[in-house]
mmCIF file of C-alpha atoms and ligand atoms in Angstrom:
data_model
loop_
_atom_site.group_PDB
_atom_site.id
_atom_site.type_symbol
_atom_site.label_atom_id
_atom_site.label_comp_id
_atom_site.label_asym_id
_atom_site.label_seq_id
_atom_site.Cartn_x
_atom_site.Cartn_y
_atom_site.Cartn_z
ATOM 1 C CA UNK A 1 -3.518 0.989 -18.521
ATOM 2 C CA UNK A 2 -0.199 1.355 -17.331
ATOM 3 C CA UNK A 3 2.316 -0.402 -14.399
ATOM 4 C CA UNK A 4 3.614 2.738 -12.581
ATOM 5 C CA UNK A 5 6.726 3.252 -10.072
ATOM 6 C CA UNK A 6 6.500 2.416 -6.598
ATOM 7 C CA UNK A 7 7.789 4.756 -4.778
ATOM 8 C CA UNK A 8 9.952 3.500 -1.692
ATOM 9 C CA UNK A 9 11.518 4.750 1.764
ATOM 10 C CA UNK A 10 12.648 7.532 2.662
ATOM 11 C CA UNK A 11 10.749 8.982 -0.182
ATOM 12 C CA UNK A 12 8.737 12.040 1.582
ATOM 13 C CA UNK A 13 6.284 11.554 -0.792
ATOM 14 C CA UNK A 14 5.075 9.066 1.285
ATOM 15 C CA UNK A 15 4.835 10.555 3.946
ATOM 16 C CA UNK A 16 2.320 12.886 2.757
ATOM 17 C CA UNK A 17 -1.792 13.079 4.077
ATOM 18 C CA UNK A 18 -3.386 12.345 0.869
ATOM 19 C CA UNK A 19 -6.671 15.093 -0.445
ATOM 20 C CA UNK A 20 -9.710 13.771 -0.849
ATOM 21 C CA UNK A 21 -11.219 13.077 -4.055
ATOM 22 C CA UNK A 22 -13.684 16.030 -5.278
ATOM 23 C CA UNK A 23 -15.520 13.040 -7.572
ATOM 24 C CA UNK A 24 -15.132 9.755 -8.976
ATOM 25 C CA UNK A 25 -14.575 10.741 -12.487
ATOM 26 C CA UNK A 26 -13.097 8.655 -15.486
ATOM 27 C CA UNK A 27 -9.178 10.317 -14.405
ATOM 28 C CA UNK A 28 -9.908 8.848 -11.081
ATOM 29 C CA UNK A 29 -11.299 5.384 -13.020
ATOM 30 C CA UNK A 30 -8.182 5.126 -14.928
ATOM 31 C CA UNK A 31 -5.766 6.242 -12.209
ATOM 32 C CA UNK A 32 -7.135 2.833 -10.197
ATOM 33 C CA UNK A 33 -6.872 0.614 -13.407
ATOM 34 C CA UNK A 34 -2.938 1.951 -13.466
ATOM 35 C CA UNK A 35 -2.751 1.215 -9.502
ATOM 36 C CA UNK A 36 -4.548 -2.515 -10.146
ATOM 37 C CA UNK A 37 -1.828 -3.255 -12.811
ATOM 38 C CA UNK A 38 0.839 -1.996 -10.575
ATOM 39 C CA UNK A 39 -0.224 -4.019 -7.877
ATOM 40 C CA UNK A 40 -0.866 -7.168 -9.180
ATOM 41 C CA UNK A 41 2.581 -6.798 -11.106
ATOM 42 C CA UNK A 42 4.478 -5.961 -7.667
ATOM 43 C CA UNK A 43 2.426 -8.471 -6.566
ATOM 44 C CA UNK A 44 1.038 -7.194 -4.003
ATOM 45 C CA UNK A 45 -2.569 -7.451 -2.535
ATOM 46 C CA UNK A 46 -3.706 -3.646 -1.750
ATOM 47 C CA UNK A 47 -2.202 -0.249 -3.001
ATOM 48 C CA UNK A 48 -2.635 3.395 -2.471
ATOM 49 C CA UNK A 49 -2.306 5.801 -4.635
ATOM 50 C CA UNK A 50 0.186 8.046 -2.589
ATOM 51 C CA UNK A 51 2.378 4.554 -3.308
ATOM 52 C CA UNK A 52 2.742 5.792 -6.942
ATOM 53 C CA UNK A 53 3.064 9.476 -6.010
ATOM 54 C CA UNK A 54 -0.437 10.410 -6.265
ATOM 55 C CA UNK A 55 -1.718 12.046 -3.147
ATOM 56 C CA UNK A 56 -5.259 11.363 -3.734
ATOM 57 C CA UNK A 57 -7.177 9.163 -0.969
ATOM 58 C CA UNK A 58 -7.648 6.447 -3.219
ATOM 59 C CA UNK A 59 -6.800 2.415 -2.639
ATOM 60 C CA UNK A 60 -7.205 -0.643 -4.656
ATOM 61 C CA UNK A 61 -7.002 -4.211 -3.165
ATOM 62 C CA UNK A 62 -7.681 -7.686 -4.350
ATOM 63 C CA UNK A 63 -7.852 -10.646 -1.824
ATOM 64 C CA UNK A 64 -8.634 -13.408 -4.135
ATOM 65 C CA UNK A 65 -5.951 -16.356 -3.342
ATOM 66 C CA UNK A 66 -3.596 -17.860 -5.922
ATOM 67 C CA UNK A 67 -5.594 -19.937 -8.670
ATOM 68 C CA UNK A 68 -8.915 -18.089 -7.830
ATOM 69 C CA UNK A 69 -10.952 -15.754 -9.795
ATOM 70 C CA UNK A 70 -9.785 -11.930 -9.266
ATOM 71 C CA UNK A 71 -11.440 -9.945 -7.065
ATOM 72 C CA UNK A 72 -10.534 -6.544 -7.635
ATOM 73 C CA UNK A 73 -12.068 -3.334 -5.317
ATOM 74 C CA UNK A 74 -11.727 0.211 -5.136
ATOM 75 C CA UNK A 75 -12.247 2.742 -2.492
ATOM 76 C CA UNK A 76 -12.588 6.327 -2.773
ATOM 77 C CA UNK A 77 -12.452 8.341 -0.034
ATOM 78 C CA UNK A 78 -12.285 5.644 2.475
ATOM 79 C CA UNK A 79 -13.123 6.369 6.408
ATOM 80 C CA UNK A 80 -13.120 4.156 9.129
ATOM 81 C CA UNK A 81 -16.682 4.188 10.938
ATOM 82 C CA UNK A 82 -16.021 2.026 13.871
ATOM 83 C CA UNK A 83 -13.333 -0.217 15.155
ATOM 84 C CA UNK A 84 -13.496 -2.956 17.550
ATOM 85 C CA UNK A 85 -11.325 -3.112 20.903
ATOM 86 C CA UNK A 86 -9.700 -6.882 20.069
ATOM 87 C CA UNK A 87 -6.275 -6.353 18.469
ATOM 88 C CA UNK A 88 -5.383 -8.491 16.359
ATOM 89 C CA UNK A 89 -1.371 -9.395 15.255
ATOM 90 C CA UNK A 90 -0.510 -9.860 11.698
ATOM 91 C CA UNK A 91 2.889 -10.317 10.139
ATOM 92 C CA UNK A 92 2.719 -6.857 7.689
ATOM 93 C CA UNK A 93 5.113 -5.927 4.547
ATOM 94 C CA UNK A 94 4.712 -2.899 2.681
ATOM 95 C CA UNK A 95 5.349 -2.420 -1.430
ATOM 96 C CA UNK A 96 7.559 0.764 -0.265
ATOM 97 C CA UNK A 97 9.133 -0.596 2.325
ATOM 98 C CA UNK A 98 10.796 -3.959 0.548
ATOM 99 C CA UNK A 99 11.734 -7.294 2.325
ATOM 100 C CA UNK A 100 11.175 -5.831 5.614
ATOM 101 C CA UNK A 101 8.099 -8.130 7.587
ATOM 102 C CA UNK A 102 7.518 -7.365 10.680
ATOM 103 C CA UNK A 103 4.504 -7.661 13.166
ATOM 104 C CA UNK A 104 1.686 -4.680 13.856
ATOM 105 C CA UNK A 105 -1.283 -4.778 15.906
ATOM 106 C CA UNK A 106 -4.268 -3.513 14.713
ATOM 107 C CA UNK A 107 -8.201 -3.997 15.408
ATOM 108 C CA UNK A 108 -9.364 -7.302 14.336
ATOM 109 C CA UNK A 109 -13.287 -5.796 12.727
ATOM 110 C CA UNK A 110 -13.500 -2.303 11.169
ATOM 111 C CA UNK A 111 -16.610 -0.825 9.696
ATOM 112 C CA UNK A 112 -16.040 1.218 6.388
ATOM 113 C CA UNK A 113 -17.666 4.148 4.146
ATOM 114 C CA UNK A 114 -16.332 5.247 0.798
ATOM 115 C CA UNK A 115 -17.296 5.259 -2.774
ATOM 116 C CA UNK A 116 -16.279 2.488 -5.405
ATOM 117 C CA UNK A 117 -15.613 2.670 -8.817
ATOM 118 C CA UNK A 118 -18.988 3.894 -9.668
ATOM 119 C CA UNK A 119 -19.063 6.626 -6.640
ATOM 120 C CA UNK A 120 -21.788 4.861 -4.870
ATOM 121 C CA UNK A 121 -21.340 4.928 -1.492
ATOM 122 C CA UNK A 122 -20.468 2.061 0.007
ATOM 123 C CA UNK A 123 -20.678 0.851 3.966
ATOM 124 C CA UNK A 124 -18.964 -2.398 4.688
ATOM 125 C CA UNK A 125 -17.737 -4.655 7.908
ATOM 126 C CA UNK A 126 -14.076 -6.311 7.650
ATOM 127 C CA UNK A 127 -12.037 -9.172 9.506
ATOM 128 C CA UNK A 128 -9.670 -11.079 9.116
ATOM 129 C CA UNK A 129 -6.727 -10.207 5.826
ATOM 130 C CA UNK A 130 -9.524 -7.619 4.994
ATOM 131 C CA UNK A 131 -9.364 -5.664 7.949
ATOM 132 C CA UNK A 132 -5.633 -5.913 8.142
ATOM 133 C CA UNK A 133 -5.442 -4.942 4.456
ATOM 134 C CA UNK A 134 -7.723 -1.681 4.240
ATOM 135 C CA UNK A 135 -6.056 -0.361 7.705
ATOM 136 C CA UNK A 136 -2.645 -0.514 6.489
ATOM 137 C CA UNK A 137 -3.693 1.428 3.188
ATOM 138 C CA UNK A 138 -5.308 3.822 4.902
ATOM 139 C CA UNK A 139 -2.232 4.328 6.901
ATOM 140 C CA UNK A 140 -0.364 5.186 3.753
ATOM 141 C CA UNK A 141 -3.536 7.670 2.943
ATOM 142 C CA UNK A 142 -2.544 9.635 6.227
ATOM 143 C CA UNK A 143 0.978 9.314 5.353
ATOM 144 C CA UNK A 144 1.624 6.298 7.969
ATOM 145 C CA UNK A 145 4.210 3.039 7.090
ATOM 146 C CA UNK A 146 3.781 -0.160 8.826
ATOM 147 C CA UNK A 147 7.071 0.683 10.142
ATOM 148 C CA UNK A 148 5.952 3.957 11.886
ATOM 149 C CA UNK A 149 4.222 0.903 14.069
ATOM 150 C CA UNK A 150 7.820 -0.656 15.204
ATOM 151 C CA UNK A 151 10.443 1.000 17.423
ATOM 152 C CA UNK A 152 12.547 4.103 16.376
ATOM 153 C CA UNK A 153 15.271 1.675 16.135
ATOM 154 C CA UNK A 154 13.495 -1.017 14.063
ATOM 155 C CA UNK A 155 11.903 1.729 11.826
ATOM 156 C CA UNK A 156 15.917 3.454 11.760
ATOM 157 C CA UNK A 157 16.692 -0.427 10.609
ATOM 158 C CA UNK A 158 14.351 -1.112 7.799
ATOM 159 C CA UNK A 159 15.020 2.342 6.195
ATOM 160 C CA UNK A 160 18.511 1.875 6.461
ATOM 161 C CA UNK A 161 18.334 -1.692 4.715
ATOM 162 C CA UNK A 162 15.995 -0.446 1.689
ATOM 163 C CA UNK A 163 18.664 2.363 0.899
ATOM 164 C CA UNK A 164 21.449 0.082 1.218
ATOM 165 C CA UNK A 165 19.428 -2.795 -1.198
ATOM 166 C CA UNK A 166 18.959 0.616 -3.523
ATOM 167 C CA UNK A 167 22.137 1.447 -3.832
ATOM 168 C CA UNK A 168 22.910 -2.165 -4.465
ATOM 169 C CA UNK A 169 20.426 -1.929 -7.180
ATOM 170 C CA UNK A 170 22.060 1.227 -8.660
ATOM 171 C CA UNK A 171 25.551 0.291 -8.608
ATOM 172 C CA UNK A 172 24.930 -3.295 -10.586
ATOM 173 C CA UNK A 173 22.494 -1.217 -13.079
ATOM 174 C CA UNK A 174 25.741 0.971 -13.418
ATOM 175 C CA UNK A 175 27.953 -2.278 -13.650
ATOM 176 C CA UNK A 176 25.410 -3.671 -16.247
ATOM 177 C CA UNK A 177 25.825 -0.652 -18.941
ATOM 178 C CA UNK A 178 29.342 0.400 -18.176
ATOM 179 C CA UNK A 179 31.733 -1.660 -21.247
ATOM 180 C CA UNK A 180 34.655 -3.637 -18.974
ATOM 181 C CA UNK A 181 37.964 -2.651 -20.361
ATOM 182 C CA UNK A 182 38.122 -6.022 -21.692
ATOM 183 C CA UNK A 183 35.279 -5.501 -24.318
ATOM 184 C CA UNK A 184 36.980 -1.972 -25.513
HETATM 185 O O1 LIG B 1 0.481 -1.178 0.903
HETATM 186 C C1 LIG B 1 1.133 -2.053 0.378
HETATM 187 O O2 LIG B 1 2.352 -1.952 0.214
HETATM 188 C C2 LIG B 1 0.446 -3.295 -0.053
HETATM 189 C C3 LIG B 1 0.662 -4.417 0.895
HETATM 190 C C4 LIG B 1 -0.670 -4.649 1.533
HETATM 191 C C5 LIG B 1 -0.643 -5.451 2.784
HETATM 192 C C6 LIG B 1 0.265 -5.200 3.786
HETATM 193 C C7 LIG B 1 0.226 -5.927 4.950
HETATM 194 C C8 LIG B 1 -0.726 -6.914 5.138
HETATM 195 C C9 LIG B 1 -1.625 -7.149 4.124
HETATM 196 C C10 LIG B 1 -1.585 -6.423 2.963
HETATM 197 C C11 LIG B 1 1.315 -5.466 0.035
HETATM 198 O O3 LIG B 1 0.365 -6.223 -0.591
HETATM 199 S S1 LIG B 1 2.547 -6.330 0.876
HETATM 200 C C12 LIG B 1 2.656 -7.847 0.213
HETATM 201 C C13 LIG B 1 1.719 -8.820 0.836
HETATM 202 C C14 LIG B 1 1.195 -9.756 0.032
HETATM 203 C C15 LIG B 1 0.353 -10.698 0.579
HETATM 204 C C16 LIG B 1 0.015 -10.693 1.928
HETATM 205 C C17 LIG B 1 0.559 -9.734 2.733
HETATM 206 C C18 LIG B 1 1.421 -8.778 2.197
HETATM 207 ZN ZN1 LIG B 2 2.104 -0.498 2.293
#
């Protein structure tokens, strides 16, 4: 297994509608075991694979609160069957979009078909942080961020912040290896 990179905004990689998977093969098997390490080293509680540049429509997720037993799951090929009509609020972040929270509205009960890590197919009802959860990662499988969700100006902001905190990031990496005249 292996923790891969995250990719973040503006990346258009992201922004890309992830291809279905042809079958759920042992590439597929250990491209989620990467994506389940990634996550829970982000931490983070769901992932799709566009998130580490692989436009396949694949997610992994793991609810299981702090102290609890992991609960890891896997969806292949994931479709949304029916949706109810009550909205529901929920303060969202997003792996690529860093310290931005903001709230999005989405339906409150979704019924689900994919395959898991076997390829059975699956057909399941979620509420509640699981119905939040597997609509915002299929966002990302149709190339959708939480921010697309906001304002233009809102979704202008957060971008804006995550390449200034980058930059940030690069110029104390560069500060970090550079010798200061004093050490010469
Ligand atoms: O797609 C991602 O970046 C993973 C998200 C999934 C998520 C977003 C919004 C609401 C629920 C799940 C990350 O896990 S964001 C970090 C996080 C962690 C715990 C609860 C909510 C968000
Ligand atoms: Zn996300």
């Amino acid at each position: 297994m292996a923790i891969r990179r995250i990719l973040t905004v503006p990346d258009p990689v992201l922004k890309q509608v992830s291809t279905p998977v042809g079958a759920v093969d042992d590439d597929i098997r250990a491209l989620m075991d990467d994506m389940l390490e990634t996550m829970y080293a982000a931490p983070g509680i769901g992932l799709a694979a566009v998130q580490v540049g692989v436009p396949k429509r694949v997610i992994v997720m793991d609810l299981a609160r702090e102290g609890e037993e992991p609960q890891p799951r896997y969806f292949v090929n994931p479709e949304i069957v029916t949706a109810n009509r009550d909205l529901l609020p929920y303060e969202e972040g997003c792996l690529s979009v860093p310290d931005i929270y903001d709230e999005v509205e989405r339906p409150s009960q979704v019924r689900i078909r994919y395959m898991n890590y076997d390829g059975e197919q699956v057909e399941e009802d979620c509420e509640g942080l699981y119905a939040v959860c597997i609509q915002h990662e299929m966002d990302h499988l149709n190339g959708v961020l939480f921010i697309d969700h906001l304002s233009r100006l809102k979704r202008q902001r957060a971008i804006q912040k995550v390449k200034k905190a980058e930059r940030q990031r690069e110029d104390e990496a560069e500060e970090d290896e550079a010798p200061s005249a004093a050490a010469i």
